[in-house]
Amino acid sequence: MARQNSEDRSTRWELGTRGIRSGQRRTPEGEQAEPIFTTSSFVFSSAAQAAARFSGEEPGNVYSRFTNPTVRTFEERLAAMEGGERCVATASGMAAILSTCLGLLRSGDHIVAARGIFGSTALLFSNILARFGIETSFVSLTDLSAWASAMRPATRMLFLETPSNPLSEVADITALAELAHAHDARLVVDNTVCTPVLQQPLALGADLVVLSATKYLDGQGRCVGGAVVGDGESMEKVHGFLRTAGPCLSPFNAWVFLKGLETLRVRMQAHCDHALQIARWLEGRSDVQRVYYSGLPCHPQHELAGRQQRGYGGLLAFELAGGQAAAWRFIDGVRMISITANLGDTKTMITHPATTTHGRLAPEDRAAAGIHDGLVRLAVGLEDVADIIADLERGFANL
Ligand SMILES: *Cc1c(COP(=O)(O)O)cnc(C)c1O
């Protein structure tokens, strides 16, 4: 019976197997790998079928802004990996966050969000949603009582990233989910940095997961895309927004991400392994004031990260004495590592948060967020650790 239809087995497979097998439906051609359906529209066998497809009476494809078979395979695979009922793929990570907000919120609703979230997400909340009557309060990610006191009768969404970027602060997802549910609000977790391989927020009580597929899901820096995963009822609303407003994922990008998901588990394990080796090496140096990596026992949420995550991830930061001048000299001293503010790639990347990702914050807000001028962030890639360390040595030599 339909050996190629993997749906019925998805929930019993382990995570790595889901990343390789879930969602695949072979065509009668018997292809081993997933095809790319590069078609904008789909044909019907009769006028009656067209009417039934449009009314939703008969399930099936109509137009690729609504659904597409390659995109659907990516969605079903990612839903299986996150442990959610349904996934909707989007044109970017930001389109995933926008679709979640506009699919589920209305004017007058209130959001409580962690202060250190991704810069564009913070701008979306404070500059764009605010114009449509959706207000956001920003609180410290790790201060549970600050979250509780920010709650209002109109609060419908709590939004966070854990671990945070660049300081790897870790929030207690289960505690924040309980707070959200006590106020009839949803907890939305941006799982871009961990991916479902290292953390499954839905199993910890979160209602929805948003992801930038541009980062680790692709994993090789080729395509921009995103996704939202959650319960069927919420996802119906998110998809309702998406199919009307239009920020859908292209079938080609979905196909690239499908390739990425097949290797996601082994890649994330390697990112974690490399980052831990480099964090330990940095920690042992006298010219480093502090290393921020939740895999180190000195990290304030090391124990929580160990309980909540299956690994500590590929992002770390470290502080140099000598402020911005030292950080810039260090960055200008490396030769192999790419100077870019991106993350989640095979290639190691280095950035100075205070003048790039967090540059638009007022200096006092930046200091309050712990983003000091001597802080350097590394998104550790998959090159040999010896070569990454040799390149970092060049940075130290340039101080
Ligand atoms: C990159 C990123 C986003 C936005 O994703 P895009 O694909 O660039 O739109 C959102 N959240 C986090 C944590 C990110 O790193």
Coordinates of N, CA and C in Angstrom, one line a residue, residues 91-241:
A91 N 7.7 33.8 2.3 CA 8.7 34.3 1.5 C 10.0 34.7 2.2
S92 N 9.9 34.9 3.5 CA 11.1 35.3 4.4 C 10.7 35.0 5.8
G93 N 11.7 35.1 6.7 CA 11.4 35.0 8.1 C 10.5 36.1 8.6
M94 N 10.8 37.3 8.0 CA 9.9 38.5 8.4 C 8.5 38.3 7.9
A95 N 8.3 37.7 6.7 CA 7.0 37.4 6.2 C 6.2 36.4 7.1
A96 N 7.0 35.5 7.8 CA 6.4 34.6 8.7 C 5.9 35.3 9.9
I97 N 6.7 36.3 10.4 CA 6.3 37.0 11.6 C 5.1 37.9 11.3
L98 N 5.2 38.6 10.2 CA 4.1 39.5 9.8 C 2.8 38.7 9.6
S99 N 2.9 37.6 8.9 CA 1.7 36.8 8.7 C 1.1 36.2 10.0
T100 N 1.9 35.9 10.9 CA 1.5 35.5 12.2 C 0.7 36.6 12.9
C101 N 1.3 37.8 12.9 CA 0.6 38.9 13.6 C -0.6 39.3 12.9
L102 N -0.6 39.5 11.6 CA -1.8 40.0 10.9 C -2.8 38.9 10.7
G103 N -2.4 37.6 10.8 CA -3.4 36.6 10.7 C -4.2 36.4 12.0
L104 N -3.5 36.8 13.1 CA -4.1 36.4 14.4 C -4.5 37.6 15.3
L105 N -4.0 38.8 15.0 CA -4.3 40.0 15.8 C -5.2 41.0 15.1
R106 N -5.8 41.9 15.9 CA -6.6 43.0 15.3 C -6.2 44.2 16.1
S107 N -6.6 45.4 15.5 CA -6.4 46.7 16.1 C -6.9 46.7 17.5
G108 N -6.1 47.2 18.4 CA -6.5 47.2 19.9 C -5.8 46.2 20.7
D109 N -5.3 45.1 20.0 CA -4.6 44.0 20.7 C -3.2 44.5 21.1
H110 N -2.6 43.8 22.1 CA -1.3 44.2 22.7 C -0.4 43.0 22.6
I111 N 0.9 43.3 22.3 CA 1.9 42.3 22.3 C 2.9 42.6 23.4
V112 N 3.4 41.5 24.1 CA 4.6 41.7 25.0 C 5.7 40.9 24.3
A113 N 6.8 41.6 24.1 CA 8.0 41.0 23.4 C 9.3 41.2 24.1
A114 N 10.2 40.3 23.9 CA 11.5 40.4 24.5 C 12.3 41.6 23.9
R115 N 13.0 42.3 24.7 CA 13.7 43.5 24.2 C 14.7 43.2 23.2
G116 N 15.5 42.1 23.3 CA 16.6 41.9 22.4 C 16.3 41.1 21.1
I117 N 15.0 41.1 20.7 CA 14.6 40.3 19.5 C 15.3 40.9 18.3
F118 N 15.3 40.1 17.2 CA 15.8 40.5 15.9 C 15.4 41.9 15.5
G119 N 16.3 42.7 15.0 CA 16.1 44.1 14.8 C 14.9 44.4 13.9
S120 N 14.7 43.7 12.8 CA 13.5 43.9 11.9 C 12.2 43.6 12.6
T121 N 12.2 42.6 13.5 CA 11.0 42.2 14.2 C 10.6 43.3 15.2
A122 N 11.6 43.9 15.9 CA 11.4 45.0 16.8 C 10.8 46.2 16.0
L123 N 11.4 46.5 14.8 CA 10.9 47.6 14.0 C 9.5 47.3 13.5
L124 N 9.2 46.1 13.1 CA 7.9 45.7 12.6 C 6.8 46.0 13.7
F125 N 7.2 45.6 15.0 CA 6.2 45.8 16.1 C 6.1 47.3 16.4
S126 N 7.2 48.0 16.6 CA 7.1 49.3 17.1 C 6.8 50.4 16.1
N127 N 7.2 50.1 14.8 CA 6.9 51.2 13.8 C 5.8 50.8 12.9
I128 N 5.6 49.6 12.6 CA 4.5 49.3 11.6 C 3.2 48.8 12.2
L129 N 3.3 47.8 13.1 CA 2.0 47.3 13.7 C 1.4 48.5 14.5
A130 N 2.3 49.3 15.1 CA 1.8 50.4 16.0 C 0.9 51.3 15.2
R131 N 1.2 51.5 13.9 CA 0.4 52.4 13.0 C -1.0 51.8 12.8
F132 N -1.2 50.5 13.0 CA -2.5 49.9 12.8 C -3.1 49.5 14.1
G133 N -2.7 50.2 15.2 CA -3.3 50.0 16.5 C -3.0 48.8 17.3
I134 N -1.8 48.2 16.9 CA -1.4 47.0 17.7 C -0.1 47.5 18.5
E135 N -0.2 47.6 19.8 CA 0.9 48.2 20.6 C 1.7 47.0 21.2
T136 N 3.0 47.3 21.3 CA 4.0 46.3 21.9 C 4.7 46.9 23.1
S137 N 4.8 46.1 24.2 CA 5.6 46.5 25.3 C 6.8 45.6 25.3
F138 N 8.0 46.1 25.4 CA 9.3 45.3 25.4 C 9.8 45.1 26.8
V139 N 10.2 43.9 27.1 CA 10.6 43.5 28.5 C 11.9 42.7 28.4
S140 N 12.6 42.6 29.5 CA 13.8 41.7 29.5 C 13.5 40.3 29.4
L141 N 14.2 39.6 28.4 CA 13.9 38.2 28.1 C 13.8 37.3 29.3
T142 N 14.7 37.5 30.2 CA 14.9 36.5 31.3 C 14.2 36.9 32.6
D143 N 13.5 38.0 32.6 CA 12.9 38.5 33.9 C 11.4 38.2 33.8
L144 N 11.0 37.0 34.4 CA 9.7 36.6 34.4 C 8.7 37.5 35.0
S145 N 9.1 38.2 36.1 CA 8.2 39.2 36.7 C 7.9 40.4 35.8
A146 N 8.9 40.8 35.0 CA 8.7 41.9 34.0 C 7.6 41.5 33.0
W147 N 7.7 40.2 32.5 CA 6.7 39.8 31.6 C 5.3 39.8 32.2
A148 N 5.2 39.3 33.5 CA 3.9 39.3 34.2 C 3.4 40.7 34.4
S149 N 4.2 41.7 34.7 CA 3.7 43.0 35.0 C 3.4 43.8 33.7
A150 N 3.9 43.3 32.5 CA 3.6 43.9 31.3 C 2.2 43.5 30.7
M151 N 1.7 42.4 31.3 CA 0.4 41.9 30.7 C -0.7 42.9 30.9
R152 N -1.6 43.0 29.9 CA -2.8 43.9 30.0 C -4.0 43.0 29.6
P153 N -5.2 43.5 29.9 CA -6.4 42.7 29.4 C -6.3 42.5 27.9
A154 N -5.7 43.5 27.1 CA -5.7 43.4 25.7 C -4.6 42.5 25.1
T155 N -3.7 42.0 26.0 CA -2.5 41.2 25.6 C -3.0 39.9 24.9
R156 N -2.6 39.8 23.6 CA -3.0 38.5 22.9 C -1.8 37.7 22.5
M157 N -0.6 38.3 22.6 CA 0.6 37.6 22.1 C 1.8 37.9 22.9
L158 N 2.6 36.9 23.3 CA 3.9 37.0 23.8 C 4.9 36.5 22.8
F159 N 6.0 37.3 22.6 CA 6.9 37.0 21.5 C 8.3 37.0 22.0
L160 N 9.1 36.0 21.7 CA 10.5 35.9 22.1 C 11.3 35.0 21.2
E161 N 12.6 35.2 21.3 CA 13.6 34.3 20.8 C 14.5 33.8 21.9
T162 N 14.7 32.5 21.9 CA 15.6 31.9 22.9 C 16.4 30.8 22.3
P163 N 17.7 30.8 22.4 CA 18.6 31.8 23.1 C 18.6 33.1 22.3
S164 N 18.9 34.2 23.0 CA 18.9 35.5 22.3 C 20.2 35.7 21.5
N165 N 20.1 36.6 20.6 CA 21.3 37.0 19.8 C 21.7 38.4 20.1
P166 N 22.9 38.7 20.5 CA 24.1 37.9 20.4 C 24.5 37.3 21.8
L167 N 23.8 37.6 22.9 CA 24.3 37.2 24.2 C 23.9 35.8 24.7
S168 N 23.1 35.1 23.9 CA 22.7 33.7 24.2 C 22.0 33.7 25.6
E169 N 21.2 34.7 25.9 CA 20.3 34.6 27.1 C 19.2 33.6 26.8
V170 N 18.8 32.8 27.8 CA 17.8 31.8 27.6 C 16.6 32.0 28.4
A171 N 15.4 32.0 27.8 CA 14.1 32.2 28.5 C 13.5 30.8 28.8
D172 N 12.7 30.8 29.9 CA 12.0 29.6 30.3 C 10.7 29.5 29.5
I173 N 10.7 28.7 28.4 CA 9.5 28.7 27.5 C 8.3 28.2 28.2
T174 N 8.4 27.2 29.1 CA 7.2 26.6 29.8 C 6.6 27.6 30.7
A175 N 7.4 28.4 31.4 CA 6.9 29.4 32.4 C 6.2 30.5 31.6
L176 N 6.7 30.9 30.5 CA 6.1 32.0 29.7 C 4.9 31.5 29.0
A177 N 4.8 30.2 28.6 CA 3.6 29.7 28.0 C 2.5 29.7 29.1
E178 N 2.8 29.3 30.3 CA 1.8 29.3 31.3 C 1.2 30.8 31.6
L179 N 2.2 31.7 31.6 CA 1.7 33.1 31.7 C 0.8 33.5 30.6
A180 N 1.2 33.2 29.4 CA 0.4 33.6 28.2 C -1.0 33.0 28.3
H181 N -1.1 31.7 28.6 CA -2.3 31.0 28.6 C -3.3 31.5 29.8
A182 N -2.6 31.9 30.9 CA -3.5 32.5 32.0 C -4.1 33.8 31.6
H183 N -3.6 34.4 30.5 CA -4.2 35.7 30.0 C -4.8 35.5 28.6
D184 N -5.1 34.3 28.2 CA -5.8 34.1 27.0 C -5.0 34.6 25.8
A185 N -3.6 34.5 25.9 CA -2.7 35.0 24.9 C -2.0 33.8 24.3
R186 N -1.4 34.0 23.1 CA -0.5 32.9 22.6 C 0.9 33.3 22.8
L187 N 1.7 32.2 23.0 CA 3.2 32.4 23.1 C 3.8 32.0 21.7
V188 N 4.5 33.0 21.1 CA 5.1 32.7 19.8 C 6.6 32.7 20.0
V189 N 7.3 31.7 19.6 CA 8.7 31.6 19.8 C 9.4 31.6 18.4
D190 N 10.4 32.5 18.2 CA 11.2 32.5 17.0 C 12.3 31.5 17.2
N191 N 12.3 30.4 16.5 CA 13.2 29.2 16.7 C 14.3 29.2 15.7
T192 N 14.6 30.3 15.1 CA 15.6 30.4 14.0 C 17.0 29.9 14.5
V193 N 17.4 30.3 15.7 CA 18.7 30.1 16.1 C 18.9 28.6 16.5
C194 N 17.9 28.0 17.1 CA 18.0 26.6 17.5 C 17.6 25.6 16.4
T195 N 16.6 25.9 15.7 CA 15.9 25.0 14.8 C 15.3 23.9 15.5
P196 N 14.4 23.1 14.9 CA 13.7 22.0 15.7 C 14.7 21.0 16.1
V197 N 15.9 20.9 15.6 CA 16.9 19.9 16.0 C 17.3 20.2 17.4
L198 N 17.5 21.4 17.8 CA 18.0 21.7 19.2 C 16.9 22.1 20.2
Q199 N 15.7 22.5 19.7 CA 14.7 22.9 20.6 C 13.3 22.8 19.9
Q200 N 12.3 22.2 20.6 CA 11.0 22.2 20.1 C 10.0 22.9 21.0
P201 N 9.9 24.2 20.7 CA 9.1 25.1 21.6 C 7.6 24.6 21.8
L202 N 7.0 24.0 20.8 CA 5.6 23.5 20.9 C 5.5 22.5 22.0
A203 N 6.5 21.6 22.1 CA 6.5 20.5 23.1 C 6.6 21.1 24.5
L204 N 7.2 22.3 24.6 CA 7.4 23.0 25.9 C 6.3 23.9 26.3
G205 N 5.2 24.0 25.4 CA 4.0 24.7 25.7 C 3.8 25.9 24.8
A206 N 4.7 26.3 24.0 CA 4.5 27.4 23.1 C 3.3 27.1 22.1
D207 N 2.7 28.2 21.6 CA 1.5 27.9 20.7 C 2.0 27.9 19.2
L208 N 2.9 28.8 18.9 CA 3.4 28.9 17.5 C 4.9 29.1 17.5
V209 N 5.5 28.5 16.4 CA 6.9 28.7 16.2 C 7.0 29.5 14.9
V210 N 7.9 30.5 14.8 CA 8.2 31.1 13.6 C 9.7 30.9 13.3
L211 N 10.1 30.8 12.0 CA 11.5 30.5 11.7 C 11.9 31.3 10.4
S212 N 13.1 31.8 10.4 CA 13.7 32.2 9.2 C 14.4 31.0 8.6
A213 N 13.9 30.5 7.5 CA 14.6 29.4 6.8 C 15.9 29.8 6.2
T214 N 16.0 31.1 6.0 CA 17.3 31.7 5.4 C 18.5 31.3 6.1
K215 N 18.4 31.0 7.4 CA 19.6 30.7 8.3 C 19.9 29.2 8.2
Y216 N 19.7 28.5 9.3 CA 20.2 27.1 9.4 C 19.4 26.1 8.5
L217 N 18.1 26.4 8.2 CA 17.4 25.4 7.5 C 18.0 25.3 6.1
D218 N 18.3 26.4 5.4 CA 19.0 26.4 4.2 C 20.4 25.9 4.6
G219 N 21.1 26.7 5.4 CA 22.3 26.3 6.0 C 23.6 26.5 5.1
Q220 N 23.3 27.0 3.9 CA 24.5 27.2 3.0 C 24.3 28.6 2.3
G221 N 23.5 29.5 2.9 CA 23.4 30.9 2.5 C 22.9 31.1 1.1
R222 N 22.0 30.3 0.6 CA 21.6 30.5 -0.8 C 20.2 31.2 -0.9
C223 N 19.2 30.9 -0.1 CA 17.9 31.4 -0.3 C 17.2 32.1 0.9
V224 N 16.3 33.0 0.6 CA 15.5 33.6 1.7 C 14.1 33.0 1.8
G225 N 13.7 32.7 3.0 CA 12.4 32.1 3.2 C 12.1 32.0 4.7
G226 N 10.8 31.6 5.0 CA 10.5 31.4 6.4 C 9.3 30.5 6.6
A227 N 8.9 30.3 7.8 CA 7.8 29.4 8.1 C 7.1 29.7 9.4
V228 N 5.9 29.3 9.6 CA 5.1 29.4 10.8 C 4.6 28.0 11.1
V229 N 4.7 27.5 12.3 CA 4.2 26.1 12.7 C 3.3 26.3 13.9
G230 N 2.2 25.6 13.9 CA 1.3 25.6 15.1 C 0.1 24.7 14.9
D231 N -0.9 25.0 15.7 CA -2.2 24.2 15.7 C -3.0 24.6 14.4
G232 N -3.9 23.7 14.0 CA -4.6 23.8 12.8 C -5.4 25.1 12.7
E233 N -6.1 25.4 13.9 CA -7.0 26.6 13.9 C -6.2 27.9 13.7
S234 N -5.1 28.0 14.4 CA -4.3 29.3 14.3 C -3.7 29.3 12.9
M235 N -3.2 28.2 12.4 CA -2.6 28.2 11.1 C -3.5 28.5 9.9
E236 N -4.8 28.1 10.1 CA -5.8 28.4 9.1 C -5.9 30.0 8.9
K237 N -5.8 30.7 10.1 CA -5.9 32.1 10.0 C -4.6 32.7 9.4
V238 N -3.5 32.1 9.8 CA -2.2 32.6 9.2 C -2.2 32.4 7.7
H239 N -2.6 31.2 7.3 CA -2.6 30.9 5.9 C -3.7 31.8 5.1
G240 N -4.8 32.1 5.8 CA -5.8 32.9 5.2 C -5.2 34.3 4.9
F241 N -4.4 34.8 5.8 CA -3.7 36.1 5.6 C -2.8 36.0 4.4

